[in-house]
Coordinates of C-alpha atoms and ligand atoms in Angstrom, one line a residue:
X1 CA 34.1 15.7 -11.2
X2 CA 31.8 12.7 -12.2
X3 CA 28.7 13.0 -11.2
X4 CA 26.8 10.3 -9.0
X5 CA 25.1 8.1 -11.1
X6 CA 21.0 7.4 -10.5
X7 CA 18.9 4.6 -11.8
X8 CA 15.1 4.8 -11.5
X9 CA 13.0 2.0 -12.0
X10 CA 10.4 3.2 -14.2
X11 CA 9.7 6.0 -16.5
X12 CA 8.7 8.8 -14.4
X13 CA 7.8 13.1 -15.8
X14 CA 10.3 15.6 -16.5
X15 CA 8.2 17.4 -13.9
X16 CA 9.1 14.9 -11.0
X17 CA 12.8 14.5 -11.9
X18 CA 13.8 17.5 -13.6
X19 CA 15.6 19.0 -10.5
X20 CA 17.4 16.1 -9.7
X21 CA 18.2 14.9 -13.4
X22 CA 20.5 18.3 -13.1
X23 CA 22.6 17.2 -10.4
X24 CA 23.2 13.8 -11.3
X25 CA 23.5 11.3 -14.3
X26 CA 20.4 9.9 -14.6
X27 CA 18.9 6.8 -16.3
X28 CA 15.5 5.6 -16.3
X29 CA 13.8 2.1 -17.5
X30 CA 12.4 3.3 -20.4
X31 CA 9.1 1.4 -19.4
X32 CA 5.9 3.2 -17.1
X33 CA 3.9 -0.1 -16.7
X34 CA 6.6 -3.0 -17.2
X35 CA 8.7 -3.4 -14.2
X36 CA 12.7 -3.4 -14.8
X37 CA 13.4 -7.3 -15.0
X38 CA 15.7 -8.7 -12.1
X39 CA 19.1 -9.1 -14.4
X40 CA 18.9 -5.2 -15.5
X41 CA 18.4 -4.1 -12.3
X42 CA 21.2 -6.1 -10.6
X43 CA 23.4 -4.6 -13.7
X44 CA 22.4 -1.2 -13.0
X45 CA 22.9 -1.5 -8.9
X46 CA 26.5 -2.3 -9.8
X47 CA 26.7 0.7 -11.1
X48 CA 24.6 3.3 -9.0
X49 CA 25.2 5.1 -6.0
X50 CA 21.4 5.9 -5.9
X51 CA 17.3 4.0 -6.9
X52 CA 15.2 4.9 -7.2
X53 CA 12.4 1.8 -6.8
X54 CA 9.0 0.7 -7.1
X55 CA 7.2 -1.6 -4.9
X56 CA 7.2 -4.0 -7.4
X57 CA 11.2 -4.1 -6.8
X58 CA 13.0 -6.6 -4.7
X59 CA 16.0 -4.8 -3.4
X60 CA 17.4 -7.6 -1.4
X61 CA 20.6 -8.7 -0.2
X62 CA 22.2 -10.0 -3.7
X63 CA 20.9 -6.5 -5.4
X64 CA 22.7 -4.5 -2.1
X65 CA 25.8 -6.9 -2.9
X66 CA 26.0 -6.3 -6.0
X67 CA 25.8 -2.7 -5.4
X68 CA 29.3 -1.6 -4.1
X69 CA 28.8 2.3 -4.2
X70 CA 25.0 2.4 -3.2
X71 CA 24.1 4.7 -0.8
X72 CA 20.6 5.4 -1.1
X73 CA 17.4 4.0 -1.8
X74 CA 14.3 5.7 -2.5
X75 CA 10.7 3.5 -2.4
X76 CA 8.1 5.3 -3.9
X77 CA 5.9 4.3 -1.4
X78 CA 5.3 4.7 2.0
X79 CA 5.6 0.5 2.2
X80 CA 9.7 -0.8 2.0
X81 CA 8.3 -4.7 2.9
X82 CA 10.1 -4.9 -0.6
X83 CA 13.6 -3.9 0.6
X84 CA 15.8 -6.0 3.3
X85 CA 16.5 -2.6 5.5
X86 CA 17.9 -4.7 8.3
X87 CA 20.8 -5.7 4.9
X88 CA 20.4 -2.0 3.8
X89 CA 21.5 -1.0 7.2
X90 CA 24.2 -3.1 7.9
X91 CA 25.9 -2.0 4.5
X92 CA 24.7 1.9 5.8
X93 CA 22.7 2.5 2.6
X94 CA 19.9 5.2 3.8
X95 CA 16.1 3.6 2.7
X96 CA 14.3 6.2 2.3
X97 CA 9.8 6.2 2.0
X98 CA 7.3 8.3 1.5
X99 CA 5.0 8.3 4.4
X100 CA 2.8 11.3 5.5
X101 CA 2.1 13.2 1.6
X102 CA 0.1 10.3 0.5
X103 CA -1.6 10.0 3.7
X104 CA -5.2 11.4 2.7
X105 CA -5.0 10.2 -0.2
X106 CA -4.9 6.7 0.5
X107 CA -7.2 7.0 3.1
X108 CA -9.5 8.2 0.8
X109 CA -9.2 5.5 -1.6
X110 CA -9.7 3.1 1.1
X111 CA -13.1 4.1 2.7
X112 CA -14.4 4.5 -1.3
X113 CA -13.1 0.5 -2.1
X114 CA -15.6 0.3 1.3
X115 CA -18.1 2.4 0.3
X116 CA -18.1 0.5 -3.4
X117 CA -18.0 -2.9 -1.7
X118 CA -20.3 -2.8 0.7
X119 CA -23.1 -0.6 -1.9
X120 CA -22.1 -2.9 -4.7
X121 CA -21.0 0.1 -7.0
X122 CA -19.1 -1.5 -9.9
X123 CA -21.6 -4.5 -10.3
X124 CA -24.5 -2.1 -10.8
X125 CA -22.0 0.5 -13.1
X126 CA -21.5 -3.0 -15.4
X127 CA -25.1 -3.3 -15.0
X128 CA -25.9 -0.2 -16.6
X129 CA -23.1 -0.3 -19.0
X130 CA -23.9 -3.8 -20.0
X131 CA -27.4 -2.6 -21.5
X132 CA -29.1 -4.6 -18.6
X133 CA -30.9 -2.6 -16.3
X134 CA -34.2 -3.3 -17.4
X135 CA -36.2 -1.0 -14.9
X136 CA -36.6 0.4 -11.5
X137 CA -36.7 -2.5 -9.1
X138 CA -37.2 -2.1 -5.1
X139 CA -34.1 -4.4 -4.3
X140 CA -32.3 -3.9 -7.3
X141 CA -28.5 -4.4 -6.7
X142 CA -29.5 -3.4 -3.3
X143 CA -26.1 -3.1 -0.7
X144 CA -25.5 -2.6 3.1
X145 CA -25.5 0.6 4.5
X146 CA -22.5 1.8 5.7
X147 CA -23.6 4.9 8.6
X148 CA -24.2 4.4 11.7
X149 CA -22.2 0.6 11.7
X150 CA -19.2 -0.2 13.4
X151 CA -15.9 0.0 11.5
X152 CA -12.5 -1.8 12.8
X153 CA -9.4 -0.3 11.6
X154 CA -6.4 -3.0 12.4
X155 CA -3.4 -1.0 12.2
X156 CA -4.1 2.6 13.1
X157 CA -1.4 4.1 12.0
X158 CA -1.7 7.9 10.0
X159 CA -3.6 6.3 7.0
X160 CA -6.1 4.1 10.1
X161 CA -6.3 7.2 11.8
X162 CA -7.2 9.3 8.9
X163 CA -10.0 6.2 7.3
X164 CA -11.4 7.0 11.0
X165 CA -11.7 10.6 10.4
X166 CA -13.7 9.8 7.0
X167 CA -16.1 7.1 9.0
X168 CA -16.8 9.7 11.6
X169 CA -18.8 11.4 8.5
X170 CA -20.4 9.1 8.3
X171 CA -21.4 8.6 11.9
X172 CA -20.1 5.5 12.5
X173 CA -18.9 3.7 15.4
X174 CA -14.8 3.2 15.0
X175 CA -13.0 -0.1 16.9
X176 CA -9.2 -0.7 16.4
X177 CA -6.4 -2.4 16.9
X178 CA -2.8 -1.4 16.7
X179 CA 0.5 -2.3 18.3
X180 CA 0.3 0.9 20.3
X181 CA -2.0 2.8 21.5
X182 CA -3.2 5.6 19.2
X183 CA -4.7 8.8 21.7
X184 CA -5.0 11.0 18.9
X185 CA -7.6 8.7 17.4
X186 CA -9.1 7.9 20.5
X187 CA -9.3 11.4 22.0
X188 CA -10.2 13.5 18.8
X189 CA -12.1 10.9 16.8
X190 CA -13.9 8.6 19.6
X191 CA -12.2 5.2 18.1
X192 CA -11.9 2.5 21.0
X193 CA -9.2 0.5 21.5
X194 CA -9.9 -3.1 21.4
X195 CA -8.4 -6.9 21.2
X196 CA -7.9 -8.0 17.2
X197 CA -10.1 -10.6 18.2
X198 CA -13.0 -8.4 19.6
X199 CA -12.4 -6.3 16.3
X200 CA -13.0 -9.0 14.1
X201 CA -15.7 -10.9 15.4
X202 CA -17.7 -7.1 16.2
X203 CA -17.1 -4.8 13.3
X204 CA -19.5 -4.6 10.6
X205 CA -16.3 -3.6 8.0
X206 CA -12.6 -4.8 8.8
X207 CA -10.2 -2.6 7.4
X208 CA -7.0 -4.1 6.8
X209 CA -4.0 -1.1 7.3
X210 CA -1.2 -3.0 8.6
X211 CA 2.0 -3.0 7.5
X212 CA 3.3 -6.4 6.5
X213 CA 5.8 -7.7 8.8
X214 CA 6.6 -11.0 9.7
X215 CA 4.2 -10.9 12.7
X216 CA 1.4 -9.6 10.0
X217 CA 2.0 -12.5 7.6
X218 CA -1.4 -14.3 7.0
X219 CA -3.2 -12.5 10.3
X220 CA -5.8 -13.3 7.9
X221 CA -6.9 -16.7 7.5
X222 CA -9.7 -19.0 7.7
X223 CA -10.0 -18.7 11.7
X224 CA -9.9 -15.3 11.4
X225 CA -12.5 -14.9 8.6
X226 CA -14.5 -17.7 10.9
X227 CA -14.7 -15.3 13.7
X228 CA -16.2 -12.4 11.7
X229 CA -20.2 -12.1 11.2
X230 CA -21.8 -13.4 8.1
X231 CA -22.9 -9.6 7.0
X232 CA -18.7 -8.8 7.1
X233 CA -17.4 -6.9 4.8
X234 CA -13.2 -7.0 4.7
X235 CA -10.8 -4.4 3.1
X236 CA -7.2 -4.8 2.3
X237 CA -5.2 -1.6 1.4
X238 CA -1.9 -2.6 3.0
X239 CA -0.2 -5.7 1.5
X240 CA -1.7 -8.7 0.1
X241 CA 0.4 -11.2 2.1
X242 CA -1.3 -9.9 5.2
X243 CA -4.3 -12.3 4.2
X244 CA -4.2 -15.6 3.2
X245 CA -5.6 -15.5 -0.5
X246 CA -7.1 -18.8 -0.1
X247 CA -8.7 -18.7 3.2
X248 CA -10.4 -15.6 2.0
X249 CA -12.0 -17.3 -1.3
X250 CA -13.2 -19.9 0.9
X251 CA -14.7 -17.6 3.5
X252 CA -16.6 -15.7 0.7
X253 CA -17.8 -18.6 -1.1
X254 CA -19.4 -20.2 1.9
X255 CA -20.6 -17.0 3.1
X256 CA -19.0 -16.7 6.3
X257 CA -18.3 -12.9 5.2
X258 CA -20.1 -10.8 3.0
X259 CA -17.7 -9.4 0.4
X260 CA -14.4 -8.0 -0.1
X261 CA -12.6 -5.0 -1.2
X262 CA -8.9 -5.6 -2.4
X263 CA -6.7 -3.1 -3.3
X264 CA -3.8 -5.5 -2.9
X265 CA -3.1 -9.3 -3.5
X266 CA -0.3 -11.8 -2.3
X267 CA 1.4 -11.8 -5.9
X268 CA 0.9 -8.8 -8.1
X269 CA -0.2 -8.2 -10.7
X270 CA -3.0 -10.6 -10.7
X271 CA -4.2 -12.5 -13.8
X272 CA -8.1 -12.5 -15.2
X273 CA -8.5 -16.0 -13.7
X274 CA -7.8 -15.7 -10.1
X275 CA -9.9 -18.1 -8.3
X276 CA -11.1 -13.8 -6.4
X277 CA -12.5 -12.1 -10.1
X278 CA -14.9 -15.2 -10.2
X279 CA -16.6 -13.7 -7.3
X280 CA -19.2 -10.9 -7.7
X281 CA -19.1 -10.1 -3.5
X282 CA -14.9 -8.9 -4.5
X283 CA -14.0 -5.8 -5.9
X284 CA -10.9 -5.7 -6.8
X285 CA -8.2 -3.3 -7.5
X286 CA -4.5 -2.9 -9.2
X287 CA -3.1 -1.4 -6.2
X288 CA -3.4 2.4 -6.5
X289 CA -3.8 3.3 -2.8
X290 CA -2.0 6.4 -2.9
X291 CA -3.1 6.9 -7.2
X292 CA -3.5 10.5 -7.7
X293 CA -1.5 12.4 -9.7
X294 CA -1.1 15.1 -7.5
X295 CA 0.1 12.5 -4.7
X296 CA 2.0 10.4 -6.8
X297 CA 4.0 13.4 -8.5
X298 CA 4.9 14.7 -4.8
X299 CA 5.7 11.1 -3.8
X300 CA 8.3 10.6 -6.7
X301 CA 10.1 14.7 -5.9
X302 CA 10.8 13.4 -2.5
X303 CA 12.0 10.7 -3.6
X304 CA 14.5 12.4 -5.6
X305 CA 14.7 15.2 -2.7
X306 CA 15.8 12.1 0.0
X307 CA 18.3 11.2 -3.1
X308 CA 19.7 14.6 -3.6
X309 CA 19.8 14.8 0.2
X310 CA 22.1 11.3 0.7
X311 CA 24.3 12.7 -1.9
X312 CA 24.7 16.3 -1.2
X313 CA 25.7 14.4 2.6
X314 CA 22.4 16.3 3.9
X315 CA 19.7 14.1 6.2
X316 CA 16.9 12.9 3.9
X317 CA 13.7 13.8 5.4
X318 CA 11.9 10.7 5.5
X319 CA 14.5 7.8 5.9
X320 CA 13.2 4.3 7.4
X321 CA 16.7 3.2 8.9
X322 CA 17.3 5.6 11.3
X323 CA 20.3 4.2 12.3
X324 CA 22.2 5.0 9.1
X325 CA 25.0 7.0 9.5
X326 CA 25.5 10.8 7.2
X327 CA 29.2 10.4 7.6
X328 CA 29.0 7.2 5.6
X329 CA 28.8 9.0 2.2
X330 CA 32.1 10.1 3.0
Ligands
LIG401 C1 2.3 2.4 -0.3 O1 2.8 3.5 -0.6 O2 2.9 1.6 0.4 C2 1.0 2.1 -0.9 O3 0.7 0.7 -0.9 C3 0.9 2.6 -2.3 O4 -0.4 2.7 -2.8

């Protein structure tokens, strides 16, 4: 019998793969940092029953149309903004994520791009490493402190609830703002509840943690930055298109906030002149939220695990469109 064919986006271990490679034919772009350009991947769907896809990858309705016996996508991420699941659905192809392992992870590489933002750690590492720290001086390179202020986590889902449990080391007082309420967070780690307009114009750091959504589109932009206090520090680890880019330049150049930590931007990759690098109040990174090996190796085997699941007509055990149906591998 011929076994389903998979197509993975990148070039991922042996170690991550292996067990799935067994079971199926498996092809890989032979690339870790390039992403698969858009005609490959459309000739590839046509052929695949199963993806395995980056962020990076557009999976929208002309790659599902193209794609006559997919049944299964696989994001490595816990983000599918990149994937039309409402089209996904309707053609019952299972999207699958990969929420909850990369949880702590993520959360911890959120508080540290606060932590570096707000005590100015990679200007005064280039300082160092530039030959140019001339002496001991009593404000050198000196920062904001970061315990005992007031931190407002919009979008308090596992990752917001989990930033919270790191800023309660640090003693500090937690605001949020979600579409629901979030008890857990409120009963176990003291956060309050609160109107994204009292978040923004009271917490000492926003913390961007939203998904992006149509609703989520530019919440950020120059009213909102308006409405925060001049000592502000903002933090984006969700999607870039949650801010508006320019709004944002503008707010930190007039010094309406105080600096900005970016783990994500509206278009990535970004290049070496964005209007942001000029600025020595933004650090900025490539997008490695969830970045550990350890996280990342578990993100891509269940990834293949949701895959081997959808083909083996099992229930994946993270899939996004609940609605999809098992008897439509049939
Ligand atoms: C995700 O998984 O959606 C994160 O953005 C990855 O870092």
């Amino acid at each position: 019998m011929k076994k389903p064919y998979v197509f993975v986006t990148r070039t991922l271990p042996k170690k991550a793969i292996g067990q799935l490679q067994q079971l199926v034919e498996l092809k890989m772009w032979p690339k870790e940092d390039v992403a698969v350009p858009r005609d490959i991947l459309l000739e590839e769907a046509r052929k695949c029953d199963a993806l395995l896809t980056m962020l990076s990858d557009k999976i929208d309705s002309t790659i599902i149309d193209n794609a006559p016996n997919l049944k299964v996508v696989a994001n490595l991420a816990v983000g599918f903004d990149n994937i039309d699941v409402e089209y996904a659905t309707e053609k019952n192809i299972a999207v699958c994520n990969t929420p909850d392992v990369l949880t702590d992870t993520t959360a911890d590489l959120t508080f540290g791009l606060l932590m570096a933002t707000s005590r100015r750690l990679i200007e005064a590492a280039d300082l160092v490493r530039e030959g140019k720290w001339k002496s001991w001086s009593p404000l050198l390179l000196a920062g904001q402190d970061i315990h005992h202020k007031t931190i407002g986590i919009v979008g308090m889902g596992k990752i917001g609830e989990t930033v919270a449990k790191r800023a309660t080391g640090f003693e500090m007082d937690i605001l949020y703002h979600n579409r629901s309420r979030n008890s857990e967070a409120e009963n176990q780690l003291g956060a309050k509840y609160c109107s994204f307009d009292d978040l923004i114009e009271t917490a000492d750091f926003i913390v961007c943690l939203t998904p992006l959504t149509t609703e989520t589109r530019n919440l950020f932009n120059a009213a909102t930055f308006k409405k925060m206090k001049r000592s502000a520090i903002f933090i984006n680890a969700s999607r870039g298109p949650v801010v508006d880019e320019k709004a944002l330049y503008n707010a930190l150049v007039t010094g309406e906030i105080a600096g900005a930590g970016l783990d994500v931007f509206e278009v990535e990759p970004i290049n070496a002149d964005h209007p942001l690098l000029t600025l020595k109040n933004v650090v900025a990174l490539p997008h490695i939220g969830s970045s550990s090996t350890e996280t990342r190796i578990t993100m891509m085997r269940l990834c293949c695990d949701n895959i081997e699941a959808v083909l083996t007509n099992n229930i994946p055990q993270t899939i996004v469109n609940k609605e999809w149906k098992q008897s439509g591998v049939n």
